[in-house]
C-alpha positions as CSV (number, residue, x, y, z in Angstrom):
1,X,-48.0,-0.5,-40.6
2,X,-48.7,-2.1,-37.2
3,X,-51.6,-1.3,-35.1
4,X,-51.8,-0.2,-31.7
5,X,-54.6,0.9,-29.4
6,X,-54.9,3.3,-26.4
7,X,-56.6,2.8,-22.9
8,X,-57.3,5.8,-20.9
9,X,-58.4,4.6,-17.1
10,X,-59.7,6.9,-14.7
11,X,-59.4,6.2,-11.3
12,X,-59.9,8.1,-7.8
13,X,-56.5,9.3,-7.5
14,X,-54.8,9.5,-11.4
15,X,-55.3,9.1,-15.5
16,X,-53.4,6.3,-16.6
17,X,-53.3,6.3,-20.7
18,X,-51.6,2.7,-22.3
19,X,-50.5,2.2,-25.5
20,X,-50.5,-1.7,-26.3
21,X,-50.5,-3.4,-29.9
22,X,-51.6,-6.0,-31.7
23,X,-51.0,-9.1,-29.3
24,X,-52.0,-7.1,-26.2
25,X,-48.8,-6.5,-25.4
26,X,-48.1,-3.1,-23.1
27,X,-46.1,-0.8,-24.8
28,X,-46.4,3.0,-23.1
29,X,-47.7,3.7,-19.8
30,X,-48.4,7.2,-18.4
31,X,-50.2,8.4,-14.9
32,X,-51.4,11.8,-14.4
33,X,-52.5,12.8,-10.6
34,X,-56.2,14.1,-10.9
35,X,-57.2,17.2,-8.0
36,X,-60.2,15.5,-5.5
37,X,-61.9,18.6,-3.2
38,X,-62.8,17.2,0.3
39,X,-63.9,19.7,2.4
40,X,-65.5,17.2,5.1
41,X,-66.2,13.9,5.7
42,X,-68.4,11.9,3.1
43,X,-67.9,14.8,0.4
44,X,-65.8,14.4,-2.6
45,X,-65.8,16.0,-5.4
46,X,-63.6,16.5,-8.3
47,X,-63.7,18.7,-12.1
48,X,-63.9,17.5,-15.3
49,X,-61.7,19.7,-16.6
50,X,-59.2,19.0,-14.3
51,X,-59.3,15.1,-15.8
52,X,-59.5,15.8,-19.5
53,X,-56.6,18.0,-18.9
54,X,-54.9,14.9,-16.9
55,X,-56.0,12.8,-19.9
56,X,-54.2,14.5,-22.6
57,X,-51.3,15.0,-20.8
58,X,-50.8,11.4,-20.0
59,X,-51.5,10.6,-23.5
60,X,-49.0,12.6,-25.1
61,X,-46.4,10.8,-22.4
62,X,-47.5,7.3,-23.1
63,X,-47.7,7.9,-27.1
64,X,-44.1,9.0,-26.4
65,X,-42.5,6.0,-24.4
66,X,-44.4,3.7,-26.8
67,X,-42.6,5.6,-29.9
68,X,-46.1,5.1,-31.7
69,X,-47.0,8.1,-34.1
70,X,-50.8,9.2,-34.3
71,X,-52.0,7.0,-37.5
72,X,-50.6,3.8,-35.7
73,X,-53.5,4.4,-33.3
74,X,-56.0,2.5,-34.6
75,X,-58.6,2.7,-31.8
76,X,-59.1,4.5,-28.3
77,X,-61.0,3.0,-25.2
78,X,-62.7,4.7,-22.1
79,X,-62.9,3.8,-18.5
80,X,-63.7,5.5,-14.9
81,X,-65.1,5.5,-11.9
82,X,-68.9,5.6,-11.4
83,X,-68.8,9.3,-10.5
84,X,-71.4,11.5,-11.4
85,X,-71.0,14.8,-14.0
86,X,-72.7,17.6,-14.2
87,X,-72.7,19.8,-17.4
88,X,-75.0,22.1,-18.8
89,X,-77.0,22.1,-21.7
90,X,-73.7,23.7,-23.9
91,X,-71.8,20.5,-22.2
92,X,-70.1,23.1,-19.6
93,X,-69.0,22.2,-16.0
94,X,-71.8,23.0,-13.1
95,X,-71.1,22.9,-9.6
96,X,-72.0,20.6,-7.3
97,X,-69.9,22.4,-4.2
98,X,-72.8,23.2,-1.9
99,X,-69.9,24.9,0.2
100,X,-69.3,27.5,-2.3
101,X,-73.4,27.9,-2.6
102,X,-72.9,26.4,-6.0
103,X,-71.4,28.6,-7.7
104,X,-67.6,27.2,-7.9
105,X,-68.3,25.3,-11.3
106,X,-64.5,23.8,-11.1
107,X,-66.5,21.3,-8.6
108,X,-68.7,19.6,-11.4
109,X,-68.0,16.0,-10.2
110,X,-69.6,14.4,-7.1
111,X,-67.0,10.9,-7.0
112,X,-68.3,7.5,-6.3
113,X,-66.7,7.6,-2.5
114,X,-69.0,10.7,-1.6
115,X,-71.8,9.8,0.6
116,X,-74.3,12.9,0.7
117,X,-76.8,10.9,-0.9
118,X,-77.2,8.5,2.4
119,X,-80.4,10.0,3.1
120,X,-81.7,10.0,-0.5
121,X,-80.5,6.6,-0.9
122,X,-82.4,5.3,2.2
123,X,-85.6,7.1,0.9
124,X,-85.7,5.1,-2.0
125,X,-84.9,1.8,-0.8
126,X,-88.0,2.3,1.5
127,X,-90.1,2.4,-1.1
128,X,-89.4,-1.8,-2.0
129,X,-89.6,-0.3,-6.0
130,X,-89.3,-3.6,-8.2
131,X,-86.3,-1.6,-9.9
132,X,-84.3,-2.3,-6.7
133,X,-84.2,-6.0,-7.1
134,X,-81.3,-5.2,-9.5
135,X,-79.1,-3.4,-7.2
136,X,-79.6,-6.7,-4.2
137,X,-82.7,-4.6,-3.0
138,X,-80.5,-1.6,-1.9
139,X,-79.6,1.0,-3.9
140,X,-76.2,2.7,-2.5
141,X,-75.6,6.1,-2.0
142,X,-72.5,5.6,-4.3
143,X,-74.8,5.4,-7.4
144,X,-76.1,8.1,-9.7
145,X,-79.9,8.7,-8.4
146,X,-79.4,9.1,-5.2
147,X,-76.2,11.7,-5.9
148,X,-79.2,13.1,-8.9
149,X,-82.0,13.4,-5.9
150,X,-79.7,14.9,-3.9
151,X,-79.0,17.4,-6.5
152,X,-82.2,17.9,-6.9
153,X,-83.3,19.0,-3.2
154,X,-80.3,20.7,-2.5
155,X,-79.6,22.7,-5.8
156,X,-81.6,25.9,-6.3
157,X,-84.1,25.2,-8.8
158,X,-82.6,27.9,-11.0
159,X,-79.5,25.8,-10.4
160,X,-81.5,22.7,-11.2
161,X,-83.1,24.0,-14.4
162,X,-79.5,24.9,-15.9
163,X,-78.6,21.0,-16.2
164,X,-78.6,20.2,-19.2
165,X,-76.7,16.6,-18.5
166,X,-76.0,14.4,-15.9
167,X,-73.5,11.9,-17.3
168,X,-72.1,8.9,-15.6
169,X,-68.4,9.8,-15.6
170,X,-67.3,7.2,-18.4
171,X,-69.9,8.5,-20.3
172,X,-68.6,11.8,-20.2
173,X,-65.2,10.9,-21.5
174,X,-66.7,9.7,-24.9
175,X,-68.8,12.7,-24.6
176,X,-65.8,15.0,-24.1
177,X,-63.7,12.5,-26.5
178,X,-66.3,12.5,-29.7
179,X,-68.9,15.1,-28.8
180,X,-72.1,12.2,-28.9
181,X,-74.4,12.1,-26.8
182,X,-74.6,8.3,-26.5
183,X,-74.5,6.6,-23.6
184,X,-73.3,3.0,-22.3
185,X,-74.7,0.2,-21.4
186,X,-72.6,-0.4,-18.5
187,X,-72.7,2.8,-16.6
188,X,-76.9,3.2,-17.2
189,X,-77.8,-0.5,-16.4
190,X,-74.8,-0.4,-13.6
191,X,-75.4,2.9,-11.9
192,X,-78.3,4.9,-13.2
193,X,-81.4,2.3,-12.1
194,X,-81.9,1.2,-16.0
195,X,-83.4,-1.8,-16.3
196,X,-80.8,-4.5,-17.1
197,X,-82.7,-6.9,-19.8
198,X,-83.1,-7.2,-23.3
199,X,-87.0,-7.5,-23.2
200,X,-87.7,-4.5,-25.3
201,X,-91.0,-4.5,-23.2
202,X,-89.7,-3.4,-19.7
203,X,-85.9,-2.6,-21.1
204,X,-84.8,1.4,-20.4
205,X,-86.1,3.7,-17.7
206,X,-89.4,3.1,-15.7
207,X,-91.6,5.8,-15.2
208,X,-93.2,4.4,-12.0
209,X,-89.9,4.3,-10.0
210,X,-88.6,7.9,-11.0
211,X,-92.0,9.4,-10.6
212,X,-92.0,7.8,-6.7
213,X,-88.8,8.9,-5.5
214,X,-89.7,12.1,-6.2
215,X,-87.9,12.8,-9.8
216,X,-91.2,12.6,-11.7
217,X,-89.5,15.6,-13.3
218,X,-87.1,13.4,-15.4
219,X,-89.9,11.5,-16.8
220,X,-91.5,15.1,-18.2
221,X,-88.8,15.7,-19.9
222,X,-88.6,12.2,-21.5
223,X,-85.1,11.4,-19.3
224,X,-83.0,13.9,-21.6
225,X,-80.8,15.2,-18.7
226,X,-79.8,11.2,-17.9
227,X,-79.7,10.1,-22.0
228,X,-80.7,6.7,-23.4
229,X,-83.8,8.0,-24.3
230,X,-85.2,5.0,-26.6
231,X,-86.8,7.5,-29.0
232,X,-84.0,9.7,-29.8
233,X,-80.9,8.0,-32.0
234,X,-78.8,11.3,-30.7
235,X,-79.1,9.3,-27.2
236,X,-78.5,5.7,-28.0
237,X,-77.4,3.3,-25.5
238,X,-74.1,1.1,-26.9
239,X,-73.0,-1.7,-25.3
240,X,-69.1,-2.2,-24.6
241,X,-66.7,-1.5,-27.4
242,X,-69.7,-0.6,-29.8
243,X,-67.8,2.2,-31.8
244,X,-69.3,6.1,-30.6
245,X,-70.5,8.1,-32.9
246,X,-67.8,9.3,-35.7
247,X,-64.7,8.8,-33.5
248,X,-62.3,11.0,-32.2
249,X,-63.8,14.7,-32.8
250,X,-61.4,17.2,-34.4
251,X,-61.2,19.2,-31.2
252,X,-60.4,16.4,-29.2
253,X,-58.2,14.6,-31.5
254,X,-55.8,18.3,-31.6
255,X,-55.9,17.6,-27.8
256,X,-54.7,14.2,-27.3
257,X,-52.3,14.1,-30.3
258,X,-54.3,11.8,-32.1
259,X,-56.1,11.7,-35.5
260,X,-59.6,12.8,-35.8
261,X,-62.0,10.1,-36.6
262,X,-60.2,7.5,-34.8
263,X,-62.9,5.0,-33.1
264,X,-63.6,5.5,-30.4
265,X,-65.3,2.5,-28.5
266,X,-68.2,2.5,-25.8
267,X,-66.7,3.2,-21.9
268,X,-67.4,0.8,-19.2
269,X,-67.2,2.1,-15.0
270,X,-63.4,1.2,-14.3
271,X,-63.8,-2.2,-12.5
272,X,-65.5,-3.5,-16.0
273,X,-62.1,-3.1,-18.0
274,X,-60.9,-4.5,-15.3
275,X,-62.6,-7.6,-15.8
276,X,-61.9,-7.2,-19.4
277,X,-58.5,-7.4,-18.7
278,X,-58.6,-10.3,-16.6
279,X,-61.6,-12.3,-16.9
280,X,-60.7,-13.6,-20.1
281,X,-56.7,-14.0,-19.9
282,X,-55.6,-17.7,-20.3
283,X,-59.6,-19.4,-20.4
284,X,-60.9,-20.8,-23.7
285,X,-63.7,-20.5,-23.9
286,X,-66.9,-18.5,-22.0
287,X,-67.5,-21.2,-20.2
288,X,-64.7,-20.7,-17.3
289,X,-66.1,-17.1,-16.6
290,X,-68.8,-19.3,-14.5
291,X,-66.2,-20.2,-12.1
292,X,-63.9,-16.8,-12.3
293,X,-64.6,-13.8,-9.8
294,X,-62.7,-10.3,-11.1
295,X,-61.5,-8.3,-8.3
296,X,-60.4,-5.1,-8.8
297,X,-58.3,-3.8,-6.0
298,X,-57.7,-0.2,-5.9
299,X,-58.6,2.8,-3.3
300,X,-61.7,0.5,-3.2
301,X,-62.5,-3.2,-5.1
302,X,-65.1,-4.1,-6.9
303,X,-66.1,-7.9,-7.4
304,X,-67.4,-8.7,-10.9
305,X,-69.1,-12.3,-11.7
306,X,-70.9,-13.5,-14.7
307,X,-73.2,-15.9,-15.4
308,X,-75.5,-17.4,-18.6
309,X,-78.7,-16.5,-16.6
310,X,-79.8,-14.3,-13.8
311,X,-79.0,-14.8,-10.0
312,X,-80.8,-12.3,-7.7
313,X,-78.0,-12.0,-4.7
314,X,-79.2,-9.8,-1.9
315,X,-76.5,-7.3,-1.1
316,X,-74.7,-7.3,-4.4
317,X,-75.4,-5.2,-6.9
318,X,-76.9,-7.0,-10.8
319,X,-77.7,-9.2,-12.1
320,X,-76.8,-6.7,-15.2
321,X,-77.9,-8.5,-18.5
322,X,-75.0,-7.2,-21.4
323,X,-73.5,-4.7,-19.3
324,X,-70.3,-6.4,-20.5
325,X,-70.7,-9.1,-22.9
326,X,-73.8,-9.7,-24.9
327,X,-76.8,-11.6,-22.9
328,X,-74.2,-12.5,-20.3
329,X,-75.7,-11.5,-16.8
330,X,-73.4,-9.6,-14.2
331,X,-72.8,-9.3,-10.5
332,X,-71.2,-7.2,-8.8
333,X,-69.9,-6.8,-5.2
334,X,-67.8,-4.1,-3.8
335,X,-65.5,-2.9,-1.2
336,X,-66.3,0.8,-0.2
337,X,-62.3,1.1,1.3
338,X,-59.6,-0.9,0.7
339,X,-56.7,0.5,-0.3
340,X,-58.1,3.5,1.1
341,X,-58.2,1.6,4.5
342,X,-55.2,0.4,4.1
343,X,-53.3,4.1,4.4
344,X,-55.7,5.4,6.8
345,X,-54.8,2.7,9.4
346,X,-51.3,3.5,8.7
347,X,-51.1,7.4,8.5
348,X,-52.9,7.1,12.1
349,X,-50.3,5.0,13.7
350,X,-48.0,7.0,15.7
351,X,-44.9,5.0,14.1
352,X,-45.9,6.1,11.0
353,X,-43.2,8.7,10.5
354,X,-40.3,6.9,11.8
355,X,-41.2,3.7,9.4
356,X,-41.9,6.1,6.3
357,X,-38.0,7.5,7.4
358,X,-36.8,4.2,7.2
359,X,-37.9,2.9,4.5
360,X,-37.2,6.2,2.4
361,X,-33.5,5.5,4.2
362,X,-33.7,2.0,2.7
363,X,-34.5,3.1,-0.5
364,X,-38.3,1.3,-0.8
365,X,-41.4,1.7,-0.2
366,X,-43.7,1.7,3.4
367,X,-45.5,-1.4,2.1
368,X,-42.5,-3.5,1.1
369,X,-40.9,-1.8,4.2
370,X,-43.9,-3.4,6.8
371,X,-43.3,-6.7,4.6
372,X,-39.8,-7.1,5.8
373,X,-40.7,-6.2,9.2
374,X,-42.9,-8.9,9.5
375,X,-40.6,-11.4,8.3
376,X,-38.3,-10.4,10.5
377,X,-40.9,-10.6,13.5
378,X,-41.8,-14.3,12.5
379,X,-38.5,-15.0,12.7
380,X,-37.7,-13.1,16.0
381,X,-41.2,-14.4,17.7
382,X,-40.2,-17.8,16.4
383,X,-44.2,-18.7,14.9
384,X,-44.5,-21.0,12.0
385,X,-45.9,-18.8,9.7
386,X,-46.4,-14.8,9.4
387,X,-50.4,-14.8,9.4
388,X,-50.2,-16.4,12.8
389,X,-48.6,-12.9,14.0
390,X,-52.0,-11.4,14.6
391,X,-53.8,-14.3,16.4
392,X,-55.1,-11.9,18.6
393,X,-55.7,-8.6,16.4
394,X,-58.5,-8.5,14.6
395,X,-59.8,-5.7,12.1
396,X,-63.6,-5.2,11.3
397,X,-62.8,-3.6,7.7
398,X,-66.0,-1.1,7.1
399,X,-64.7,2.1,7.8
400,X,-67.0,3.5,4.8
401,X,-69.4,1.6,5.5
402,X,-70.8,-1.8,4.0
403,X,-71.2,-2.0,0.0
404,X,-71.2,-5.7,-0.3
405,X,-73.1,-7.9,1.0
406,X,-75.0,-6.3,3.5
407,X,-75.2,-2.7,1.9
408,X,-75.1,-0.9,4.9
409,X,-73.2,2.2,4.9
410,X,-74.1,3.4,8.4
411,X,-71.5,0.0,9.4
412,X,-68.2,1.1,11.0
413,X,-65.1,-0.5,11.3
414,X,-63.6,-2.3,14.4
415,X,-60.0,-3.1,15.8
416,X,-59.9,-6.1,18.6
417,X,-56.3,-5.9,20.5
418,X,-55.1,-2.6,20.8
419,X,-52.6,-2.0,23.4
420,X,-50.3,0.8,24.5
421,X,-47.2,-0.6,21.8
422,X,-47.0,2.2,20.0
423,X,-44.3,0.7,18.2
424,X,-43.1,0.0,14.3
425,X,-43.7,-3.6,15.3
426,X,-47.1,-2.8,16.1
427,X,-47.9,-0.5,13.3
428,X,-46.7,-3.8,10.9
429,X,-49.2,-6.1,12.6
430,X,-52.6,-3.5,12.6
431,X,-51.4,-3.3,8.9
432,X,-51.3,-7.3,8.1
433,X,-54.6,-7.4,10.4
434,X,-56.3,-5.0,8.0
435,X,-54.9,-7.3,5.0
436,X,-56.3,-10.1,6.5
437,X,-59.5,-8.6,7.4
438,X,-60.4,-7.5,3.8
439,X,-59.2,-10.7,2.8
440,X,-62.1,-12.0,4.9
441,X,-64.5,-9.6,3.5
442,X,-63.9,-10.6,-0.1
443,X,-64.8,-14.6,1.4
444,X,-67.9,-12.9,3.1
445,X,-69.3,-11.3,-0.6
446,X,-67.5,-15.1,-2.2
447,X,-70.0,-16.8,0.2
448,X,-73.1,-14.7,-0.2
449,X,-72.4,-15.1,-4.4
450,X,-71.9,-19.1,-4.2
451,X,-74.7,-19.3,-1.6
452,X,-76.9,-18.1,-4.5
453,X,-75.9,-20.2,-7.4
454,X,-72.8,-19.3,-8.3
455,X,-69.9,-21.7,-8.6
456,X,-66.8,-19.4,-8.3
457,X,-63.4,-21.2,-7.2
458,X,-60.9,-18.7,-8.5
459,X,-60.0,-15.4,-8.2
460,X,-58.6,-12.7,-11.2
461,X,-57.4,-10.2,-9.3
462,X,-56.1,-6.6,-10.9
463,X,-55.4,-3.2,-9.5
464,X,-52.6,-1.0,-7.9
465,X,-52.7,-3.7,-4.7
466,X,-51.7,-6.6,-6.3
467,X,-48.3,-5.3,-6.2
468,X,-48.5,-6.2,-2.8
469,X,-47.5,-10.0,-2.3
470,X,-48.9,-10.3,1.0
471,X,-52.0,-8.9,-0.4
472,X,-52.6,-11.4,-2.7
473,X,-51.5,-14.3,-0.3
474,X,-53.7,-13.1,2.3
475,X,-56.5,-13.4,-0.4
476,X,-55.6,-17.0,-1.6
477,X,-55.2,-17.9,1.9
478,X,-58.4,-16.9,3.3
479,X,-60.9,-17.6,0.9
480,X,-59.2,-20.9,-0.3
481,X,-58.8,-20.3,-4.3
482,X,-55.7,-19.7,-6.2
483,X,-55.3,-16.2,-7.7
484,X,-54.5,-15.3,-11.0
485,X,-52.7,-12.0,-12.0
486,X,-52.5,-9.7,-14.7
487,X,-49.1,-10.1,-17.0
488,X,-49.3,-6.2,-16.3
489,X,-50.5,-5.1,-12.7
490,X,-49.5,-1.7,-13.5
491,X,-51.4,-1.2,-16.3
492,X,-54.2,-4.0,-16.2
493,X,-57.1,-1.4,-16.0
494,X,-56.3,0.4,-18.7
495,X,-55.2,-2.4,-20.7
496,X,-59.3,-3.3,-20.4
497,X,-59.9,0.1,-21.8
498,X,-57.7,-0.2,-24.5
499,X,-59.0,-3.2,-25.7
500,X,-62.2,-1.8,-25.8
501,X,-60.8,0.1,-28.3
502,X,-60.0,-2.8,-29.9
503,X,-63.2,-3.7,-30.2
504,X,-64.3,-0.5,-31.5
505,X,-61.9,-0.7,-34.6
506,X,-62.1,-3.9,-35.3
507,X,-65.7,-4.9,-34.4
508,X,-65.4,-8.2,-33.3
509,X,-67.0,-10.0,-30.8
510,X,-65.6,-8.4,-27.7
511,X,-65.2,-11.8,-26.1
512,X,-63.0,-12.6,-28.9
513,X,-60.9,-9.4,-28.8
514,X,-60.9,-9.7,-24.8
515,X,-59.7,-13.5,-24.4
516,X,-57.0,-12.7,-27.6
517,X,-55.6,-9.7,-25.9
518,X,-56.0,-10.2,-22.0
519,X,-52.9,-11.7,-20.6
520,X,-52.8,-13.8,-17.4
521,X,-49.6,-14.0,-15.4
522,X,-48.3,-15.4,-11.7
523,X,-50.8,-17.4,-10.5
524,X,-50.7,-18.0,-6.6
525,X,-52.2,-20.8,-4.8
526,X,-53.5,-21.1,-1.3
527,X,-51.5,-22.3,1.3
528,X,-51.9,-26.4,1.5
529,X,-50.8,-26.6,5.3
530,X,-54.1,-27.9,7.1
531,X,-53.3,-26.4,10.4
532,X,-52.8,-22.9,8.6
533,X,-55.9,-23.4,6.7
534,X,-58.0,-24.3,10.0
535,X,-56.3,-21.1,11.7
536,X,-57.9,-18.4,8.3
537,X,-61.4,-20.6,9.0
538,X,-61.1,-19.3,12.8
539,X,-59.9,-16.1,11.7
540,X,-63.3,-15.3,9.4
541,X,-65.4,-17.0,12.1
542,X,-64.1,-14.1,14.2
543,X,-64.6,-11.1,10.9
544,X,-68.3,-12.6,11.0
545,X,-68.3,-12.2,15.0
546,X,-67.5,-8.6,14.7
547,X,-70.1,-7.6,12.6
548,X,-72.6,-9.5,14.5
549,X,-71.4,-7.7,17.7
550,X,-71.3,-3.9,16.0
551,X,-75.6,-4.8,15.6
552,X,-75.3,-6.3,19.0
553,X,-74.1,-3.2,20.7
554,X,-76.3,-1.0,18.5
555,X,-79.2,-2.7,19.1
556,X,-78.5,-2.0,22.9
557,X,-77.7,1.5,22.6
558,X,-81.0,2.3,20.7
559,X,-82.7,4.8,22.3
């Protein structure tokens, strides 16, 4: 019998489940929506029970379009964002909805995107801990113990006593999956301030840093709440693909439609299957991933890099020693709001509506819709090229705040030439400016990365954005390096996650696995056209303008 393994990705917005066999070839795809509560600005939260039952749905639909019966399965993989879960200590939902004073425990996720933890987060920087030089000096609000401190002095401590877990989200889906209380190595070195080496001397938590911030309390109880506590083999930390505790658990298995016991391999935060996915697709050997940069372009992007040996980068979160491959060191940068950005511009353009009619009328989407347009306005305006449409419209892209490489989430996002066109024409060219502007953002973190050692000259890009043609071009054309795509776009992700369940069954090397069953596809080179080339230099000159301007004026307006 053939074997096949299955990929279940979490993301912001949806589940996606993918059945792919032996060759890494993609055989069923399903996407569930998943439910995000966001009763004001900076707080999202979502349920865990709400995903899992997203999870098994989508599974059941992707085992069906594959035509793959349960025993074909021969391992399951894990991946999701780097949102934090909170269970008790039966492995129950608890809230985290301060609106509801706690006590709606459907609200048991806070998400990555949710920035309550500013304050926390700028509390901890200031105290210069040596942990921090792993996270580029700044630890982000977007990580775990910041969202954990916040819990902590906003919970009531009746509240706070009744955690029993607080699981990076990954790690909850092999929780929830196998009932083991393991933990990653990815989501603990990544997210949860754990030190990223294999020097058995300083490796795992430090005392000193928790005890400072002001969760001395987690050191008392020897970390159990957080897991990967070095003396307890119910809590051992498993580096990607390592196989989870006995597999699939009965419970779990009746659930998905699977068979219990079926391996089940270690999770990784989304943009690491990602990188799975991609990283390896078409190279030879380990020695091209010194000159690849994964970017994973979804509601927001990370920017993975690896390297033999460490390089500090300030701004960017790592170096992470084996968060994905053994001894190999990570990077990684980020985007807070891309895709995200994206729509927002968009859906607060007043020609929104009448474009969304149109292209519903033509039978496509708003993005291939604003594609055409711009064609057409090349042609009409009579330029040489479409990027030289918004020679004068410029978009400072951080929204949400700076992740990478400045991690600054109090920035804000800028548009230079607004006028009174309230037009679809216009509503195309805000929309190629924003492009264009992340484009420049990914050169910005590029810069800071090679500026430091690294020697990256091509991009692997995966996500739900690569679908977008202009997308990609823009990101070719402004930072100057071809692009390589998945085979799949749609189902790259969780094509990562699946083959990290092909590590689990077949435990292999997960290089091996990940460079036999990743799949490159198009790649697209940057424009060769000197004058077009000069013209994106001018256009980042003006990107690093902006920001420069945004401290200019705030430095004024300090009171």
């Amino acid at each position: 019998m053939a074997s096949f393994y299955l990929g279940v990705d979490v993301g912001t917005g949806s589940a996606r489940v993918a059945v792919i066999d032996e060759k890494g070839t993609l055989k069923g795809l399903s996407v569930e929506a998943i439910h995000t509560h966001h009763p004001v600005h900076d707080i999202y939260e979502q349920s865990t029970a709400n995903i899992w039952a997203s999870i098994t749905k989508a599974t059941k639909q992707a085992m069906a379009a594959a035509g793959v019966a349960a025993e074909a399965i021969k391992g399951v993989g894990f991946d999701a964002t780097c949102s934090l879960a909170v269970l008790d200590g039966a492995g129950q939902p608890l809230s985290v909805d301060q609106g509801s004073g706690f006590q709606d425990n459907e609200w048991n996720v806070i998400l990555w995107a949710d920035h309550r933890a500013i304050d926390q987060a700028n509390r901890i920087n200031a105290t210069q801990h040596s942990v921090l030089r792993y996270v580029g000096n700044k630890i982000s609000p977007e990580m775990e113990i910041p969202k954990t401190l916040w819990l902590k002095e906003n919970l009531p401590a009746a509240k706070w006593d009744e955690i029993g877990h607080l699981m990076d989200l990954p790690d909850y889906l092999t929780f929830r999956a196998t009932g083991s209380l393991h933990r990653s190595t990815c989501s603990l070195i990544c997210k949860c301030s754990y030190s990223p080496t294999t020097d058995a001397a300083i490796r795992g938590w430090d005392a000193s840093y928790f005890e400072q911030i002001g969760l001395g309390c987690l050191v008392d109880e020897k970390w159990a709440r957080l897991g990967g506590h070095q003396g307890d083999d119910r809590q051992q930390v498993l580096r990607a693909g390592d196989c989870v505790g006995s597999g699939l658990s009965p419970q779990a298995a009746d659930e998905l439609g699977l068979l219990p016991g079926t391996p089940v391999g270690s999770a990784v935060i989304d943009a690491y299957a990602g990188a799975v996915a991609t990283l390896g697709a078409g190279a030879t050997d380990e020695a091209a991933l010194a000159n690849r940069l994964a970017i994973i372009c979804g509601t927001s992007s990370c920017h993975i890099a690896m390297s033999p040996h460490p390089i500090f980068v300030d701004g960017v979160w790592g170096p992470y020693q084996s968060a994905l491959l053994p001894e190999m060191w990570c990077a990684e940068g980020g985007q807070s709001s891309t895709g995200q950005l994206i729509d927002h511009v968009l859906n607060t353009h007043p020609a929104i509506h009448d474009a969304k009619k149109q292209a519903e009328a033509e039978n496509t989407n708003i993005y291939a819709f604003l594609n055409d347009c711009l064609a057409q306005l090349t042609e009409k305006r009579g330029v040489a090229h479409w990027s030289l449409l918004t020679q004068n419209t410029h978009v400072y892209p951080d929204f949400h705040g700076n992740r990478s490489p400045l991690a600054d989430p109090s920035l804000r996002g800028i548009i230079v030439g607004m006028s009174l066109d309230s037009s679809i024409d216009d509503l195309a060219l805000k929309y190629l400016a924003t492009m264009q502007a992340l484009a420049c953002q990914t050169k910005h973190i590029l810069t800071a990365l090679n500026d430091q050692g690294y020697t990256i000259d091509t991009l692997c890009l995966s996500g739900g954005l690569c679908k977008n043609p202009l997308f990609v071009q823009c990101h070719a054309d402004v930072t100057n390096c071809p692009v390589i795509l998945p085979e799949s776009i749609d189902g790259a992700v969780v094509i990562g996650a699946a083959i990290l369940g092909a590590r689990a069954a077949q435990d292999k090397d997960l290089w091996k696995v990940m460079s036999a069953l990743g799949k490159a596809g198009a790649t697209v080179l940057p424009t060769t056209d000197q004058k077009l080339a000069r013209y994106n230099q001018q256009r980042y000159k003006v990107f690093t303008e902006l920001l420069n301007d945004q401290k200019k004026y705030r430095s004024l307006m300090s009171l």
